[in-house]
PDB file of C-alpha atoms in Angstrom:
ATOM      1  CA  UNK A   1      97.485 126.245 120.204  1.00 61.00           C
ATOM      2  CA  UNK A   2     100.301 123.990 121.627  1.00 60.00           C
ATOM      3  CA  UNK A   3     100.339 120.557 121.518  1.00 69.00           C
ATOM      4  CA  UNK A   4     102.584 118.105 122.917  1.00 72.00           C
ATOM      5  CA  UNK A   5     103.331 114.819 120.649  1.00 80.00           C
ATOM      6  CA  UNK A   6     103.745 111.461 121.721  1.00 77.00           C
ATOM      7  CA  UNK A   7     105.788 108.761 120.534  1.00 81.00           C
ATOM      8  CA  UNK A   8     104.161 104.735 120.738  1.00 79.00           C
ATOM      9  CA  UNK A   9     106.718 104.533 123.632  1.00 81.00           C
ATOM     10  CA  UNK A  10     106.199 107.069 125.491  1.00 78.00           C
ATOM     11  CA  UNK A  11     102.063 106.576 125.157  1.00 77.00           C
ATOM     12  CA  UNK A  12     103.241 102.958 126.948  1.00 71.00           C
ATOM     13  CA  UNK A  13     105.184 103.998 129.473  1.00 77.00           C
ATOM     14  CA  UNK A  14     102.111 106.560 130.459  1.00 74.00           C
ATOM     15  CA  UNK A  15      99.705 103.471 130.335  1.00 77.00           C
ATOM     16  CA  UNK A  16     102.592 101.317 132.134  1.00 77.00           C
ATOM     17  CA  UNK A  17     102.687 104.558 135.154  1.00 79.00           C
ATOM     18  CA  UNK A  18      98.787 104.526 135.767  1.00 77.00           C
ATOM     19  CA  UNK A  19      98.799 107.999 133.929  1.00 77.00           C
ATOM     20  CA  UNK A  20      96.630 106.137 131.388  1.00 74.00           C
ATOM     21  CA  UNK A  21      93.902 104.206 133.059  1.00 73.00           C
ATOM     22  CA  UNK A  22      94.417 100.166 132.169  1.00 72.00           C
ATOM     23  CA  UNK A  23      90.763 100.623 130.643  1.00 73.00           C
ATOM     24  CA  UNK A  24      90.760 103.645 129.095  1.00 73.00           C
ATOM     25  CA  UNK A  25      89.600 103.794 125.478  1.00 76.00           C
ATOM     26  CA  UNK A  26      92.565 105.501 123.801  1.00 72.00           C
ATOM     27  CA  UNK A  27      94.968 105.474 120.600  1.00 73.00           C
ATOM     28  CA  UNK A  28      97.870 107.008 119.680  1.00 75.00           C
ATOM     29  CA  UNK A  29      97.267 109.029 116.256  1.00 78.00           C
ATOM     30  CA  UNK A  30     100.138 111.163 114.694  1.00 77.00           C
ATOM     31  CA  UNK A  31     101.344 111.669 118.012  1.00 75.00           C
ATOM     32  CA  UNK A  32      98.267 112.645 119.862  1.00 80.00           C
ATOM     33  CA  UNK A  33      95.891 110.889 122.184  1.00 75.00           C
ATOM     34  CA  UNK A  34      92.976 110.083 121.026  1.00 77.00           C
ATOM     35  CA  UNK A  35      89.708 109.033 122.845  1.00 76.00           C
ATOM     36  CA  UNK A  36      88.081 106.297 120.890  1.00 72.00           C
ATOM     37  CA  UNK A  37      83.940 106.405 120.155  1.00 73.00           C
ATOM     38  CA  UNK A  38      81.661 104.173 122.643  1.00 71.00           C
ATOM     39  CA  UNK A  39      80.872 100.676 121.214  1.00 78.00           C
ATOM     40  CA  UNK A  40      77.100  99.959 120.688  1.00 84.00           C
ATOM     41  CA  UNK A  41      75.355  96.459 120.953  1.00 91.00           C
ATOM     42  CA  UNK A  42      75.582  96.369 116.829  1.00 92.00           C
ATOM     43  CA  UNK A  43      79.079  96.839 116.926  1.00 92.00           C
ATOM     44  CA  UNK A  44      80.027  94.296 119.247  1.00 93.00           C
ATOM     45  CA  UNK A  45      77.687  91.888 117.546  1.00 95.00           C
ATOM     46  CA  UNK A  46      79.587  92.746 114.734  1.00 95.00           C
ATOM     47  CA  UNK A  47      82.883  92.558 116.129  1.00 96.00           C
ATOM     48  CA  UNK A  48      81.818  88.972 117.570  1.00 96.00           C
ATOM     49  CA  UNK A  49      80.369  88.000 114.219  1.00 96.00           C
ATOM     50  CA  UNK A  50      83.315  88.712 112.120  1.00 97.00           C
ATOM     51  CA  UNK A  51      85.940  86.965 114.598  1.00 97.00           C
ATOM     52  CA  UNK A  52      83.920  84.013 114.264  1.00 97.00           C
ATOM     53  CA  UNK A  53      84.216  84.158 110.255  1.00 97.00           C
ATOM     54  CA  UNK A  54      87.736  84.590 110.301  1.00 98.00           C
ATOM     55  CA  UNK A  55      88.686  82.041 113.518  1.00 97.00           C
ATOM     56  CA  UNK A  56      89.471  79.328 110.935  1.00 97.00           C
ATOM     57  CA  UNK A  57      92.277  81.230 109.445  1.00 97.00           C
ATOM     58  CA  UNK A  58      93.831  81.204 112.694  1.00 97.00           C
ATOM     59  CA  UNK A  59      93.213  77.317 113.517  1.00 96.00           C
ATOM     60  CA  UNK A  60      94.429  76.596 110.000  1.00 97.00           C
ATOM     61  CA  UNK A  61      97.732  78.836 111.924  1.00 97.00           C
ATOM     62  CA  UNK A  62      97.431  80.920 108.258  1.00 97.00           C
ATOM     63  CA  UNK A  63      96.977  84.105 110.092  1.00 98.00           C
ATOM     64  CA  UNK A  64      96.634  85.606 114.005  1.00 97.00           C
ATOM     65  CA  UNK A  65      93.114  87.040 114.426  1.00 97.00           C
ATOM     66  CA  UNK A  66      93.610  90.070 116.501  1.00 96.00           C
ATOM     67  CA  UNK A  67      90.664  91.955 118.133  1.00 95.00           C
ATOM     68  CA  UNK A  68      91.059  95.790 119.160  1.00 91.00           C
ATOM     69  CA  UNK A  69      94.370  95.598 120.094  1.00 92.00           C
ATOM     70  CA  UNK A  70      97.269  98.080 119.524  1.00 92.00           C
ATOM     71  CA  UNK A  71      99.105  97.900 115.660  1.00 96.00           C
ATOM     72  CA  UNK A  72     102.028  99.990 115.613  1.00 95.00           C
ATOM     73  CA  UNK A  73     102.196 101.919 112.425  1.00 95.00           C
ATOM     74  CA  UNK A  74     104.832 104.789 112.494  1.00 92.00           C
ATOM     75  CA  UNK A  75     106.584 105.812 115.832  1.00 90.00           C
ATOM     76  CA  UNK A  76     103.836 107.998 116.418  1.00 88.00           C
ATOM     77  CA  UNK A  77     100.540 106.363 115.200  1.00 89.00           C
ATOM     78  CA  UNK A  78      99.287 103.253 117.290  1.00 90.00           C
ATOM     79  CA  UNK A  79      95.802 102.727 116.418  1.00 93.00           C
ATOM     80  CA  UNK A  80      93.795  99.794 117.625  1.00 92.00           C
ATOM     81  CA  UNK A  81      91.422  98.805 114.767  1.00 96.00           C
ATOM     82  CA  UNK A  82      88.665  96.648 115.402  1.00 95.00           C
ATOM     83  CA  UNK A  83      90.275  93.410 113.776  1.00 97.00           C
ATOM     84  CA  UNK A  84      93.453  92.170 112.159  1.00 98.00           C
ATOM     85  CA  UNK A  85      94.885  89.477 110.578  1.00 98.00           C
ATOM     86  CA  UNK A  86      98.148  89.403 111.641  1.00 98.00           C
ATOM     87  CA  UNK A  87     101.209  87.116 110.184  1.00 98.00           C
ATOM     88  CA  UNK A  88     101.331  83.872 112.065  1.00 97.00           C
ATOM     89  CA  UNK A  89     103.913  83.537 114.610  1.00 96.00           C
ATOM     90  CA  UNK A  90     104.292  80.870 117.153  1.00 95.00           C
ATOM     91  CA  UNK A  91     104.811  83.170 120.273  1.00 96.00           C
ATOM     92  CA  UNK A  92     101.601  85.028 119.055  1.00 96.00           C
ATOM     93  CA  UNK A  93     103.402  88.316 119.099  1.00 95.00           C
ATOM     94  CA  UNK A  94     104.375  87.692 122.991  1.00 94.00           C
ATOM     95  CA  UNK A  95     107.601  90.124 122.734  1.00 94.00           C
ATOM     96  CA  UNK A  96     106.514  92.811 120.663  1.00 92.00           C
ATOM     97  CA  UNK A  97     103.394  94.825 119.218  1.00 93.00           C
ATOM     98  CA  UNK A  98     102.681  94.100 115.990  1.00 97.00           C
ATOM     99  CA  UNK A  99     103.674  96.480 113.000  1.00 97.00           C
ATOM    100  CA  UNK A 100     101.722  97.714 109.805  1.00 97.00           C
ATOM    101  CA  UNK A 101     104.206  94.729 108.326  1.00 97.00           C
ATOM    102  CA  UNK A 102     102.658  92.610 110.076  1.00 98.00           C
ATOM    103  CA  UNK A 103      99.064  93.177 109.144  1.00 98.00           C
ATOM    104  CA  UNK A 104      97.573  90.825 106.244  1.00 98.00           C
ATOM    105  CA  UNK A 105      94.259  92.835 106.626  1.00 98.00           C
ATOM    106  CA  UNK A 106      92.739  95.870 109.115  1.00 98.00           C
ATOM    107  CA  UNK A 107      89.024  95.723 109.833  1.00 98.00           C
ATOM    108  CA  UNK A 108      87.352  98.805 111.137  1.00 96.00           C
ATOM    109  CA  UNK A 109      83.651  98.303 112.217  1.00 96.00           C
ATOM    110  CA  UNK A 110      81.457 101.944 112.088  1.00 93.00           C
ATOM    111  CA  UNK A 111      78.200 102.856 113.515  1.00 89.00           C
ATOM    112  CA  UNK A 112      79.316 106.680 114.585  1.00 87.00           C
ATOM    113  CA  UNK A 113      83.098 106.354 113.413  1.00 86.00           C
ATOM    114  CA  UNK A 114      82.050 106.180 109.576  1.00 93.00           C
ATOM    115  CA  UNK A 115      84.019 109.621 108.747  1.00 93.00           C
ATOM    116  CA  UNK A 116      86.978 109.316 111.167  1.00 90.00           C
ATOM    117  CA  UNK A 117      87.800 105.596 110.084  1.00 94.00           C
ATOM    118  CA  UNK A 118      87.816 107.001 106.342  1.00 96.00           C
ATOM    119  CA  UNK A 119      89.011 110.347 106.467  1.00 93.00           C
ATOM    120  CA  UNK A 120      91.639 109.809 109.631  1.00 91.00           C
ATOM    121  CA  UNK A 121      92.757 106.350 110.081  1.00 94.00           C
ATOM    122  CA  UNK A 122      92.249 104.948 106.599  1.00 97.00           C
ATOM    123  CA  UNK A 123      94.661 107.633 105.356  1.00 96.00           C
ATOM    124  CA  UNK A 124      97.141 106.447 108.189  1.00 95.00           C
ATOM    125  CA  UNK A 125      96.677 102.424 106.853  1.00 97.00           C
ATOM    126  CA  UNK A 126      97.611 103.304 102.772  1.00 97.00           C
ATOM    127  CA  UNK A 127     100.541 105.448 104.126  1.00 96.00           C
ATOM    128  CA  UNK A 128     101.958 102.288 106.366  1.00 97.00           C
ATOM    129  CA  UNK A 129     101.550  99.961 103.652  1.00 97.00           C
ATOM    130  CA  UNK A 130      98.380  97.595 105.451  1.00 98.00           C
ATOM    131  CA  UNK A 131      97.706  95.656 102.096  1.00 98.00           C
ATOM    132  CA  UNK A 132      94.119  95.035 102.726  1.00 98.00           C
ATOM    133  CA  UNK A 133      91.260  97.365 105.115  1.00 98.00           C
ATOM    134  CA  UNK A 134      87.479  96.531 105.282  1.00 98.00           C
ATOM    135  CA  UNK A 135      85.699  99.049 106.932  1.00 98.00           C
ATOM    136  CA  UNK A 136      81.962  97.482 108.095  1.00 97.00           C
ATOM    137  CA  UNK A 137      79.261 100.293 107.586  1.00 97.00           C
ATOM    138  CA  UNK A 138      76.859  99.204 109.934  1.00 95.00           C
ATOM    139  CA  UNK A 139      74.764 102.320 109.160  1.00 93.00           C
ATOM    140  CA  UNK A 140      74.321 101.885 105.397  1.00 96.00           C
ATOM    141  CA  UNK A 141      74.677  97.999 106.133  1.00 96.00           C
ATOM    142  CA  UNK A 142      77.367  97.675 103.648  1.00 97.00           C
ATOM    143  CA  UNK A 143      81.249  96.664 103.435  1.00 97.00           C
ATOM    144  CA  UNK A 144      83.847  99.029 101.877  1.00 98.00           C
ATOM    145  CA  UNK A 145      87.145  97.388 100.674  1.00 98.00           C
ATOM    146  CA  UNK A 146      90.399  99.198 100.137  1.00 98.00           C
ATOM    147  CA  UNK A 147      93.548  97.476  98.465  1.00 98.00           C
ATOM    148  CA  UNK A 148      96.359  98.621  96.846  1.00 97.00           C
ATOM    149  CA  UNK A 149      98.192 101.406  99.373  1.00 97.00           C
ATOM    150  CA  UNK A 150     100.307 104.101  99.045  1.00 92.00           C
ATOM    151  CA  UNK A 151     101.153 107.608 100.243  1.00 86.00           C
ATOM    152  CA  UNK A 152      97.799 108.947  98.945  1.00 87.00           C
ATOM    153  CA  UNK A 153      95.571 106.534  99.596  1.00 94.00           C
ATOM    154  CA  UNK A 154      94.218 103.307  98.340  1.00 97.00           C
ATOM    155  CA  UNK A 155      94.350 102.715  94.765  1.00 97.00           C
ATOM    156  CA  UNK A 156      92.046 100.364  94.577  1.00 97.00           C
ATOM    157  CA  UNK A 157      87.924 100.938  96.489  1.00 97.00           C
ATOM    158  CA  UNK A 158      84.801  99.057  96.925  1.00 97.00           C
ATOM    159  CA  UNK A 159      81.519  99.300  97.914  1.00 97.00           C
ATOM    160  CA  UNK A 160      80.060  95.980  98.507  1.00 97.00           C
ATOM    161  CA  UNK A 161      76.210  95.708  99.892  1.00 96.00           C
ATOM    162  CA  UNK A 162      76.502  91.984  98.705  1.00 95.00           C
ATOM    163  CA  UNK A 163      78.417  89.163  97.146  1.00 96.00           C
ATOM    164  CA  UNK A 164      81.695  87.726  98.795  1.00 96.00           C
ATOM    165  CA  UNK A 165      84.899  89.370 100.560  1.00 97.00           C
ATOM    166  CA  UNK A 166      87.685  87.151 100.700  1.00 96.00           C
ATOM    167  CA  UNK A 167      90.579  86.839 102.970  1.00 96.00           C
ATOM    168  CA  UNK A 168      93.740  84.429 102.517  1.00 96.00           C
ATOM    169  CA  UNK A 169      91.496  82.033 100.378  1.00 95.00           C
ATOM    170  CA  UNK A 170      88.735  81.896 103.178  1.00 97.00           C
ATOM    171  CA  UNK A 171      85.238  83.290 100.849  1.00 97.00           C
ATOM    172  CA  UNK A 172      82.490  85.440 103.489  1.00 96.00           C
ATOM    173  CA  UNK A 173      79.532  86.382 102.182  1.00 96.00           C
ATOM    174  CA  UNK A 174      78.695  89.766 102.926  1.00 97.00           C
ATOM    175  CA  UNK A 175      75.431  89.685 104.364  1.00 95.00           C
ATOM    176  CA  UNK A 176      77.170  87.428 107.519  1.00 95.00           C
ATOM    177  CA  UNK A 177      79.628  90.256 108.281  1.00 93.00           C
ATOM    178  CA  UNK A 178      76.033  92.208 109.052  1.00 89.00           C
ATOM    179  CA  UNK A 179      74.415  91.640 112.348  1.00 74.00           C
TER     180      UNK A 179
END
């Protein structure tokens, strides 16, 4: 089978021609287009939930909370993850999308992505270097932390159905990351 591979630019300037409907519900990974699962009620609510936990990060102007938007990893791999704490910057990234060196911490919430975000776009985080990911199973209603990237992977995984995650200083008790 052929396939054609796209670079992050050329996925924008598709998106920028109307090729890509403004709404669509797409990332670029490893050079291909990829339609990203429907959102239920719990993720949103969990989506919602989380920005609120992490907002004061941002007023305190330690970090930029940013909600599924696009984080450039490689030339070819754009993903939009459900969260990130991005570096501060003044302009709030006005001139340029942010970069895996950017990222402080990735948050993917799953209801039907569970496999994908672990087996496809985790992979993709270690490999750019994201420091920190927290992927939210909302099926198993528990949070899985990741530290410690490389090329293979994460060297460092938890499973964590209670207690506290922590980000920048800023201590959230699991059980309010669950709607």
């Amino acid at each position: 089978m052929l396939r054609y591979r796209f670079t992050a630019e050329e996925f924008h300037r598709m998106a920028e021609a109307g090729i890509l409907p403004e709404d669509a519900r797409v990332e670029l990974v490893e050079g291909e287009i990829v339609t990203m699962s429907p959102v239920g009620k719990r993720h949103m609510a969990a989506v919602k939930r989380l920005m609120d936990l992490l907002f004061p990060l941002q007023q305190a102007r330690k970090a930029l909370l940013q909600v599924q938007d696009p984080l450039r990893l490689s030339p070819e791999s754009e993903p939009q993850p459900d969260l990130a704490l991005l570096s501060y910057r003044e302009n709030f990234y006005r001139d340029k999308v942010p970069e895996a060196e950017d990222a402080l911490l990735v948050i993917e919430v799953a209801d039907t992505s569970l496999d994908y975000d672990l087996t496809v776009k985790l992979p993709l985080y270690a490999k750019a270097g994201i420091p920190e990911v927290w992927v939210v199973d909302l099926v198993r209603d528990r949070v899985h932390v990741f530290r410690k990237p490389s090329g293979e992977g994460y060297g460092e995984r938890q499973t964590l159905e209670e207690g506290e995650l922590e980000a920048l200083g800023l201590k959230i008790p699991v059980k309010e990351v669950l709607p």
